[in-house]
Tab-separated table of C-alpha atoms in Angstrom:
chain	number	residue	atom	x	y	z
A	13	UNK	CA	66.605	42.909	24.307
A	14	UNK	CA	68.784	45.834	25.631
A	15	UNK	CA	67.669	49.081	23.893
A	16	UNK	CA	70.723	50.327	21.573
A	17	UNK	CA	70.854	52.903	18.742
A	18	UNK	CA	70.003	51.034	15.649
A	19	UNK	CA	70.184	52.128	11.899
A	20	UNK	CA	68.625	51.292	8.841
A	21	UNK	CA	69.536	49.280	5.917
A	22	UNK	CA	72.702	50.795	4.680
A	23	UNK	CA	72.199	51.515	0.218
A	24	UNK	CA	75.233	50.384	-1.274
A	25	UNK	CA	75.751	50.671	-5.189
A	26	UNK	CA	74.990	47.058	-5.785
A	27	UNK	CA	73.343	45.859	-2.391
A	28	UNK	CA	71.866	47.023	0.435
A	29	UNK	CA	72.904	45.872	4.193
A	30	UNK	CA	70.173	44.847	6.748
A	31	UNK	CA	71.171	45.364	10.256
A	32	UNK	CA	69.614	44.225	13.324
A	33	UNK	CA	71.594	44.418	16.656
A	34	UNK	CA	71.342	41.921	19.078
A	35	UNK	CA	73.617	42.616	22.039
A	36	UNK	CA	72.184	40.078	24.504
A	37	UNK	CA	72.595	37.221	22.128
A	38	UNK	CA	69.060	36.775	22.519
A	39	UNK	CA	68.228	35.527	19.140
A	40	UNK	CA	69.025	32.155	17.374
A	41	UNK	CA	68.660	33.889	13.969
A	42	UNK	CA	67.102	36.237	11.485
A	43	UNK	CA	65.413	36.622	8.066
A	44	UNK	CA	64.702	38.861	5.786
A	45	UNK	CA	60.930	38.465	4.662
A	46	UNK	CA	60.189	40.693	1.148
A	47	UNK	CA	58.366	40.218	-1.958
A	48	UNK	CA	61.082	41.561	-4.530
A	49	UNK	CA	62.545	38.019	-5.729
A	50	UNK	CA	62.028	34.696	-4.677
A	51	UNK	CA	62.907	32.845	-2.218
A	52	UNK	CA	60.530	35.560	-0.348
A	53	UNK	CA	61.416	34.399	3.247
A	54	UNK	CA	65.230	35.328	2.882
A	55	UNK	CA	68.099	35.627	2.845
A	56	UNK	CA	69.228	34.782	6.410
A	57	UNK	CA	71.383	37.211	8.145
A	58	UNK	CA	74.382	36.253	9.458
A	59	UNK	CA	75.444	36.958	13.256
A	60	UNK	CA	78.761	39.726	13.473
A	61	UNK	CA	80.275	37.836	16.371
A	62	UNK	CA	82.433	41.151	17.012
A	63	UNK	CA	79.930	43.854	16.611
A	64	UNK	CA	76.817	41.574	18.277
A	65	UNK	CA	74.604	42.328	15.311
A	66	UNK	CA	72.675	40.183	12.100
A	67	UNK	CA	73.564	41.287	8.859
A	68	UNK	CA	72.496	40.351	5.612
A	69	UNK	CA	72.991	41.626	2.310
A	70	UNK	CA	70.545	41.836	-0.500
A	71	UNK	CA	70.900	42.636	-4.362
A	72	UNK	CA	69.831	45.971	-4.681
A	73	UNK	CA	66.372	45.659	-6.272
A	74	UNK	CA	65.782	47.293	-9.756
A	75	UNK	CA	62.788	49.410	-8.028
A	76	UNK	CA	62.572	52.668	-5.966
A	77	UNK	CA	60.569	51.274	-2.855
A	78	UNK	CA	61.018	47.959	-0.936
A	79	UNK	CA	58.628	47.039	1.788
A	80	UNK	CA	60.286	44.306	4.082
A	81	UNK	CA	59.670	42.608	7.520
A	82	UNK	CA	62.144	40.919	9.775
A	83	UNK	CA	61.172	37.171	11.127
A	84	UNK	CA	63.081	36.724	14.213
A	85	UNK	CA	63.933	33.290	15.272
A	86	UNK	CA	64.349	33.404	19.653
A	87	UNK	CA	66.548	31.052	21.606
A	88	UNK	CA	63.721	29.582	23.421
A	89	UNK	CA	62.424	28.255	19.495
A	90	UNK	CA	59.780	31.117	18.807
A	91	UNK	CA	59.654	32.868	16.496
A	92	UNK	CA	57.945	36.810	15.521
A	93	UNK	CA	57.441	39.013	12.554
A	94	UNK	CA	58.641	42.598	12.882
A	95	UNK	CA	58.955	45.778	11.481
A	96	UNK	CA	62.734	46.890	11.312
A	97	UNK	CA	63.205	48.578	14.504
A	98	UNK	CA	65.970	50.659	13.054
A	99	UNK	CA	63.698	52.106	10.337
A	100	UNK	CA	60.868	54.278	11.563
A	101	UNK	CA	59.584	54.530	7.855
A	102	UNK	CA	56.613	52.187	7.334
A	103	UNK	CA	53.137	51.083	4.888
A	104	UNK	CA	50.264	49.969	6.830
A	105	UNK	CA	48.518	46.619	4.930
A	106	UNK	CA	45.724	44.569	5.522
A	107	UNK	CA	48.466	42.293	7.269
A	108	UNK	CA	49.886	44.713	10.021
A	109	UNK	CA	53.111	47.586	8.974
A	110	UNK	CA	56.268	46.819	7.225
A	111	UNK	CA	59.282	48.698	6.702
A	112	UNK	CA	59.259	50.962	4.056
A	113	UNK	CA	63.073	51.016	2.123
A	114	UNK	CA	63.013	54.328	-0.239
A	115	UNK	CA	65.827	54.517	-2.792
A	116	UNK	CA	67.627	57.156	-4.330
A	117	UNK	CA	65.483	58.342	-6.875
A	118	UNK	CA	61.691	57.671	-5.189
A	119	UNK	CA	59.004	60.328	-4.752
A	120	UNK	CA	55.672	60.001	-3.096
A	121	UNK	CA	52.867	61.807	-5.136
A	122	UNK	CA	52.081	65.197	-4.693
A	123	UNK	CA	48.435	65.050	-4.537
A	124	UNK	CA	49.032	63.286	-0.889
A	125	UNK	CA	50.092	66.518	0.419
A	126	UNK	CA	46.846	68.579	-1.096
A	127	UNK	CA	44.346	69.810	0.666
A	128	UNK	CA	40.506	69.704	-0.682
A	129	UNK	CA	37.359	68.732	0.767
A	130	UNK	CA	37.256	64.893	1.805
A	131	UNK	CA	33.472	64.300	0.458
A	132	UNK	CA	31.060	62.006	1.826
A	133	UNK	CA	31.044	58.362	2.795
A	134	UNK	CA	27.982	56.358	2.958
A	135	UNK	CA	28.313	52.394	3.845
A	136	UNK	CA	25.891	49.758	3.004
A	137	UNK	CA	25.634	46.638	2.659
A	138	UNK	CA	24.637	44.837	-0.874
A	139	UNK	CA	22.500	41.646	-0.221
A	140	UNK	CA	23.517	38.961	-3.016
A	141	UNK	CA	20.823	35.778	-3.470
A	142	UNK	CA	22.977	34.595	-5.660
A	143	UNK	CA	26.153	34.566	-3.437
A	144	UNK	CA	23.934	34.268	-0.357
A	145	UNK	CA	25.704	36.961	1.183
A	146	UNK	CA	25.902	40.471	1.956
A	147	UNK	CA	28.471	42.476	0.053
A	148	UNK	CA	29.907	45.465	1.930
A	149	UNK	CA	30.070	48.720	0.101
A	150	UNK	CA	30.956	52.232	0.726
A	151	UNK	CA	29.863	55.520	-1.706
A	152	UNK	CA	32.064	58.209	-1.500
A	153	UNK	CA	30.984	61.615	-3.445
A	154	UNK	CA	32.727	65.036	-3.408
A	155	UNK	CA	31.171	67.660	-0.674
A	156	UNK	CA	28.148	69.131	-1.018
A	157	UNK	CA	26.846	67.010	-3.991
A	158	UNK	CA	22.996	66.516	-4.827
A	159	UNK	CA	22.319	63.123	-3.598
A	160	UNK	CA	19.838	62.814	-6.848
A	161	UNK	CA	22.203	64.440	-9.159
A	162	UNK	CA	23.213	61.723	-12.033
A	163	UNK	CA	27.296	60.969	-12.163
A	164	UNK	CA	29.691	59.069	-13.624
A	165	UNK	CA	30.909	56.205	-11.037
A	166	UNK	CA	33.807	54.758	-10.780
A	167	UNK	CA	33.511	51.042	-9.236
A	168	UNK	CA	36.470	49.378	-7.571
A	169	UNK	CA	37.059	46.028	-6.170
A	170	UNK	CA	38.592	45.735	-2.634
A	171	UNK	CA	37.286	49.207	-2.513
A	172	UNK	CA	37.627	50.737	1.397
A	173	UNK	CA	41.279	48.993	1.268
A	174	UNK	CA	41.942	51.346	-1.818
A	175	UNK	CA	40.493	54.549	0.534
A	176	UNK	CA	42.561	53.049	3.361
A	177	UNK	CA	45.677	51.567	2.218
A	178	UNK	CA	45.859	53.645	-1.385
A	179	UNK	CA	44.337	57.200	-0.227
A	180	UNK	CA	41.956	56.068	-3.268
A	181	UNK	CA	38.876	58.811	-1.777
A	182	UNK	CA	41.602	61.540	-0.956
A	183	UNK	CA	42.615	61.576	-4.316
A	184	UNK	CA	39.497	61.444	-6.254
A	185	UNK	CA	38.506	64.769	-4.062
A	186	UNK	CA	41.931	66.615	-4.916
A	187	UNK	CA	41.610	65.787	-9.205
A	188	UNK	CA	37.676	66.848	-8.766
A	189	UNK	CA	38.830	69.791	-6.818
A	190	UNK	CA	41.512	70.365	-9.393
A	191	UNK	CA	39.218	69.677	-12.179
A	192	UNK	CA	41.489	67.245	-13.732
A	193	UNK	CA	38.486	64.964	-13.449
A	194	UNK	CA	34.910	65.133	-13.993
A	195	UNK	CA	32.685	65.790	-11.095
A	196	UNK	CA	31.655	61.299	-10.206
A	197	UNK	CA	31.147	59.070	-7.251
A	198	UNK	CA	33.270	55.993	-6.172
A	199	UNK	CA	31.217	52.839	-5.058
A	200	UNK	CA	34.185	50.524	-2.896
A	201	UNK	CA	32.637	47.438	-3.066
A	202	UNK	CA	34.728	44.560	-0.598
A	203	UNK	CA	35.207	41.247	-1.250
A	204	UNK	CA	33.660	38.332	0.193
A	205	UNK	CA	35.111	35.120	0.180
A	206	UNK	CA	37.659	36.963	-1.983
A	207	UNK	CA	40.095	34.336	-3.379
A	208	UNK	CA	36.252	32.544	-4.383
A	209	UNK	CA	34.620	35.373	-5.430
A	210	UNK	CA	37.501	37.249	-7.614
A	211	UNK	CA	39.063	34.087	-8.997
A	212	UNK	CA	36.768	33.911	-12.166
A	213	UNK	CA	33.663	33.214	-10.552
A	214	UNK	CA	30.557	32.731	-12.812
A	215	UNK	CA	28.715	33.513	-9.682
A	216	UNK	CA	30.356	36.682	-8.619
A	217	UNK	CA	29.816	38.163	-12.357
A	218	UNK	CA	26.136	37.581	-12.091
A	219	UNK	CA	25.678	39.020	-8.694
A	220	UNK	CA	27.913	42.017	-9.810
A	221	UNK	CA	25.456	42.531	-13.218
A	222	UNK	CA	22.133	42.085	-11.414
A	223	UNK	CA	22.648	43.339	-7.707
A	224	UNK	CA	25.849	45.086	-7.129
A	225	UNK	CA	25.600	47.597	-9.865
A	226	UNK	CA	21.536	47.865	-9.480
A	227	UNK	CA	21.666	48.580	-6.026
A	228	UNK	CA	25.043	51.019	-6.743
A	229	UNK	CA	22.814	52.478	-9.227
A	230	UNK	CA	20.212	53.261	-6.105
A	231	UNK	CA	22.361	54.458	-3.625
A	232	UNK	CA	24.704	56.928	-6.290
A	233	UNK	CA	22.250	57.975	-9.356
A	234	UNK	CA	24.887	57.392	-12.500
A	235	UNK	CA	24.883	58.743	-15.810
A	236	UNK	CA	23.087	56.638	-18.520
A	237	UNK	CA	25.760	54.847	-20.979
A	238	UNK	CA	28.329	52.306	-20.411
A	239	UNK	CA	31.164	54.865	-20.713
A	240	UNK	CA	29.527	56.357	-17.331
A	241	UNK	CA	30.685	53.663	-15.346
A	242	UNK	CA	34.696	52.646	-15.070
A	243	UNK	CA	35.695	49.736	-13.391
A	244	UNK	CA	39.194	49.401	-10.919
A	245	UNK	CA	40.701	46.245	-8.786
A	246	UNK	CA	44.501	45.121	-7.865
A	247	UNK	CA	45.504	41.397	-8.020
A	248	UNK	CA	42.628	38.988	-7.857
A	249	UNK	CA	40.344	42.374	-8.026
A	250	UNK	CA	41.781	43.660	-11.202
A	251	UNK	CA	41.051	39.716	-13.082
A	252	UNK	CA	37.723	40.173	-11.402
A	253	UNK	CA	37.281	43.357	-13.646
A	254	UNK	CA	38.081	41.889	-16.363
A	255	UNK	CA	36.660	39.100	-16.267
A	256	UNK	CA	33.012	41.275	-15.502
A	257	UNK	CA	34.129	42.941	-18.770
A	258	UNK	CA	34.353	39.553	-21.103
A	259	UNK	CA	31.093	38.242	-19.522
A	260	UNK	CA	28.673	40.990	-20.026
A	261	UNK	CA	30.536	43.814	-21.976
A	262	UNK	CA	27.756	46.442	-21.266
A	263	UNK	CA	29.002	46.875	-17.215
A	264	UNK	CA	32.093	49.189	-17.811
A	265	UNK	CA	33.268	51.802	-20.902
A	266	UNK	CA	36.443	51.194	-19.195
A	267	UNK	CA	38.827	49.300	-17.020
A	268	UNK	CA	42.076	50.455	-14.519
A	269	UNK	CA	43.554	47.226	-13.806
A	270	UNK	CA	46.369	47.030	-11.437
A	271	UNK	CA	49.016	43.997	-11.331
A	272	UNK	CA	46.096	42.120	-12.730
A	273	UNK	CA	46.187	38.408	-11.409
A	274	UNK	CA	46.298	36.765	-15.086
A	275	UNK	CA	47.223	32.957	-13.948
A	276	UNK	CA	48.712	30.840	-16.986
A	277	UNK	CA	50.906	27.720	-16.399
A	278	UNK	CA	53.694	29.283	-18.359
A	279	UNK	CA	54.461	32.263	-16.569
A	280	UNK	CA	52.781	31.580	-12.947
A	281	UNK	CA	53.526	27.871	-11.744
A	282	UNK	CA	54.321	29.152	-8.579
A	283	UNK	CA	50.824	30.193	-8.143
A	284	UNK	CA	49.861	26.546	-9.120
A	285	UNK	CA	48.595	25.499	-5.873
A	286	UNK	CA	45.841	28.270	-5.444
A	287	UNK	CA	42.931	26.607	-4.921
A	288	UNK	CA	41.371	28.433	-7.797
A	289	UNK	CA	44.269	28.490	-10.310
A	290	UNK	CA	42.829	26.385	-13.282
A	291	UNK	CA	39.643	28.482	-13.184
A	292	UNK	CA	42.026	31.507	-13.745
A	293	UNK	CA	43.995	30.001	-16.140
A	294	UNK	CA	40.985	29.022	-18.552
A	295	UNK	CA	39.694	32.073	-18.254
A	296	UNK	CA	42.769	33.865	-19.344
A	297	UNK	CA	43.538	31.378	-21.552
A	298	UNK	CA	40.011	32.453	-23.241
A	299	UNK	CA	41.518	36.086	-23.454
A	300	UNK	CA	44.920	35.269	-25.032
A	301	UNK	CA	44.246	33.317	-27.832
A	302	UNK	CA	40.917	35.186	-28.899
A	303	UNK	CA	41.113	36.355	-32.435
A	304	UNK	CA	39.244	39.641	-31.850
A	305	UNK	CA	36.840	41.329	-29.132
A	306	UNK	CA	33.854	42.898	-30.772
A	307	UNK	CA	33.129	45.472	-27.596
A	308	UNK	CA	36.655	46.722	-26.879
A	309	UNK	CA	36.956	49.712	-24.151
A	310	UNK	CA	39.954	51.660	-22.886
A	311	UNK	CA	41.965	49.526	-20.502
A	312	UNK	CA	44.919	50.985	-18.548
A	313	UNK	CA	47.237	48.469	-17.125
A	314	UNK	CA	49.624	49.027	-13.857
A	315	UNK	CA	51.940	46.531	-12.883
A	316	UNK	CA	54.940	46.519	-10.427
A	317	UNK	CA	58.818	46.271	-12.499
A	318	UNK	CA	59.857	43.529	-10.240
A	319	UNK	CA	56.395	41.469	-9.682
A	320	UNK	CA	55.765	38.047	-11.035
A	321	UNK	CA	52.705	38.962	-12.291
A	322	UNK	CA	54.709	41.247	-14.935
A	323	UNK	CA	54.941	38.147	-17.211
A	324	UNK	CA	51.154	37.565	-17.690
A	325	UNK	CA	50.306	41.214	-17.642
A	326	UNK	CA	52.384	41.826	-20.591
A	327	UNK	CA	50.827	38.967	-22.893
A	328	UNK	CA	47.213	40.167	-21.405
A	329	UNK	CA	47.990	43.727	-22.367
A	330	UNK	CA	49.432	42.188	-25.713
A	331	UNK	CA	46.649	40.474	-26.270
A	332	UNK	CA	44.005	42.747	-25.951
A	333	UNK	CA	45.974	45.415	-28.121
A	334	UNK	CA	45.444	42.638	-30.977
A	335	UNK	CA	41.664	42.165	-30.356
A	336	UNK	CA	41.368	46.278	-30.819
A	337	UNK	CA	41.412	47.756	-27.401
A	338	UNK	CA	42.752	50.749	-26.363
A	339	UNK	CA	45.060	49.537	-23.927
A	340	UNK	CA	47.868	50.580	-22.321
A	341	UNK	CA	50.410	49.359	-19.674
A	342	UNK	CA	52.560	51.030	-16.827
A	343	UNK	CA	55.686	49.307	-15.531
A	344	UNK	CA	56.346	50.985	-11.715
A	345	UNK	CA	59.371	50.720	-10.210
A	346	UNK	CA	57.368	48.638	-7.216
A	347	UNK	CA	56.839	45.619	-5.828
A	348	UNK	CA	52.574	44.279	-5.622
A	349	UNK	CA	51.651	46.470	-2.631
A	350	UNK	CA	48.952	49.220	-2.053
A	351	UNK	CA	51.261	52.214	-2.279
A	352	UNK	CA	52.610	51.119	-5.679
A	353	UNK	CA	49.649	50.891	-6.929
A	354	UNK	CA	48.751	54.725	-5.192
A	355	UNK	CA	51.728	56.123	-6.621
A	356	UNK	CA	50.270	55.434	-10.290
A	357	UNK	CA	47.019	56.673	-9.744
A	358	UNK	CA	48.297	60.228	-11.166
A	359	UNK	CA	48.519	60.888	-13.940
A	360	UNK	CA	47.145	57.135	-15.267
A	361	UNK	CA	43.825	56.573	-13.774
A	362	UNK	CA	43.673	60.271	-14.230
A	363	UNK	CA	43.898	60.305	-17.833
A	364	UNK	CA	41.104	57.201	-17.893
A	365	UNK	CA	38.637	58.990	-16.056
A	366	UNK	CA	39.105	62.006	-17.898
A	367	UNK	CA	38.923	60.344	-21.386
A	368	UNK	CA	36.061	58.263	-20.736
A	369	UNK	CA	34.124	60.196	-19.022
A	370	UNK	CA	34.734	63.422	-21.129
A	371	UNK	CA	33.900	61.259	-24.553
């Protein structure tokens, strides 16, 4: 394709205009590929026969990011999946870059740009009899801290994709630095067989009461109490959390759950074919209908403003609030993607830690 000056999507009060320009008529077609509304591969652009370029417009989303790829059909009948190469602003993912859209009105968080000492990062990996597997962990603690000094720990699902993807490590050392938080450790645990092993798994919730947290325990000396350990996941991670909680209520003295996975038939049949869907649904169908919860904890919810999972975190967040939690839920102006989730970390996981840990 000849190289041309290129633009990015043009913000119009009610839409915004993707533009891709293809001068050699090399391509058969292109599509938008997002995660704001469904369908999610689409719209198609149409080709400007006088300008040589694809355009498409799209309903300007009620939300201050977008992250978007382009899916590029070629003449010769292939077809590739590309950032926009007229928009140099982009979010790395466990799935490669997209382009980054930023609307009128959208600030990244100000701890991103603060210095303070990055800690200390020790791997390991967690052997699990019970999943017959080896669980890989890392244990992050602010500089210069007494490996045998006792801490509160904060333990978070898909953990090293938070510290890579959601600056998760960075920010923990700028609120200790700040004192906004207690001095505390983070153990990142990572999945294994994820969509398994988060999906309600009776299995997983054993391993994670008698040989995650033991062996966590070993590797970051914690603070005695439940309230001295808090517990964090996104997605199938944050129902994982949850799920830990309802099972064996003495893990966690509280819970940062982000665009929680909470499956139910009447607000997720979309999601109907995952493989572990009616697992998910039972359990949350447990949750929702429970009269009341004798070991409530503080729970802070996070959820995109344009995510399907909105539906279902409402009525969990509902729910809970009826069985006497402390529980509280953030709408972002985002879409279900690691920097939406990093951009409510301050002041909302902030305020958890601090409560719990300062009770």
């Amino acid at each position: 394709m000849t190289a041309v000056a290129v633009r990015g999507p043009e913000v119009l009060d009610e839409v915004v205009i993707f533009s891709l320009p293809d001068p050699d008529r090399a391509l058969a077609g292109v599509r938008l590929l997002q995660e704001i509304r469904r369908p999610r591969n689409g719209p198609e652009f149409q080709r400007d026969a006088n300008a040589d370029v694809w355009k498409a417009a799209f309903l300007r989303p009620k939300a201050d990011r977008m992250e978007y790829q382009l899916e590029l059909h070629h003449e010769d009948g292939g077809y590739e999946v590309i950032p926009d190469p007229g928009n140099p602003l982009t979010a790395p993912g466990p799935f490669g870059h997209k382009s980054v859209l930023e609307l009128p009105g959208y600030t990244s968080p100000a701890w991103l740009e603060e210095d303070a000492p990055a800690g200390d990062e020790t791997p390991a990996l967690i052997t699990s009899r019970i999943l017959r597997d080896r669980i890989p962990a890392i244990v992050w603690a602010p500089a210069d801290t007494d490996p045998e000094e006792p801490l509160p720990l904060l333990v978070a699902h898909d953990g090293p994709e938070y510290a890579k993807f959601s600056a998760l490590t960075h920010y923990l050392a700028v609120m200790v630095s700040r004192g906004r938080i207690p001095r505390c450790r983070a153990g990142l645990v990572g999945p294994v067989d994820r969509d398994n092993t988060y999906s309600a798994s009776a299995a997983y919730s054993r391993a994670m009461a008698h040989e995650i947290l033991p062996a966590l325990d070993r590797l970051a000396p914690t603070r005695h109490g439940r309230s001295a350990r808090i517990g964090m996941g996104a997605s199938l991670g944050g129902l994982a959390m949850l799920v830990q909680h309802r099972r064996a209520p003495a893990t966690f003295g509280g819970l940062f759950l982000q665009s929680g996975s909470f499956f139910r038939q009447r607000f997720d049949a979309h999601e109907s074919g995952f493989a572990r869907f009616r697992r998910i649904s039972r359990f949350v169908g447990g949750v929702l209908t429970a009269d009341d919860w004798a070991h409530p904890i503080p729970i802070t919810m996070t959820c995109g403003a344009v995510e399907e999972n909105l539906a279902n975190n409402r009525a969990v967040r509902d729910a809970l609030e009826a069985q006497g939690y402390d529980v509280y839920l953030f709408e972002n102006r985002d879409a279900h993607n690691w920097v939406g989730w990093r951009d409510t970390f301050d002041p909302h996981l902030t305020d958890l830690l601090a409560k719990v840990w300062s009770a």
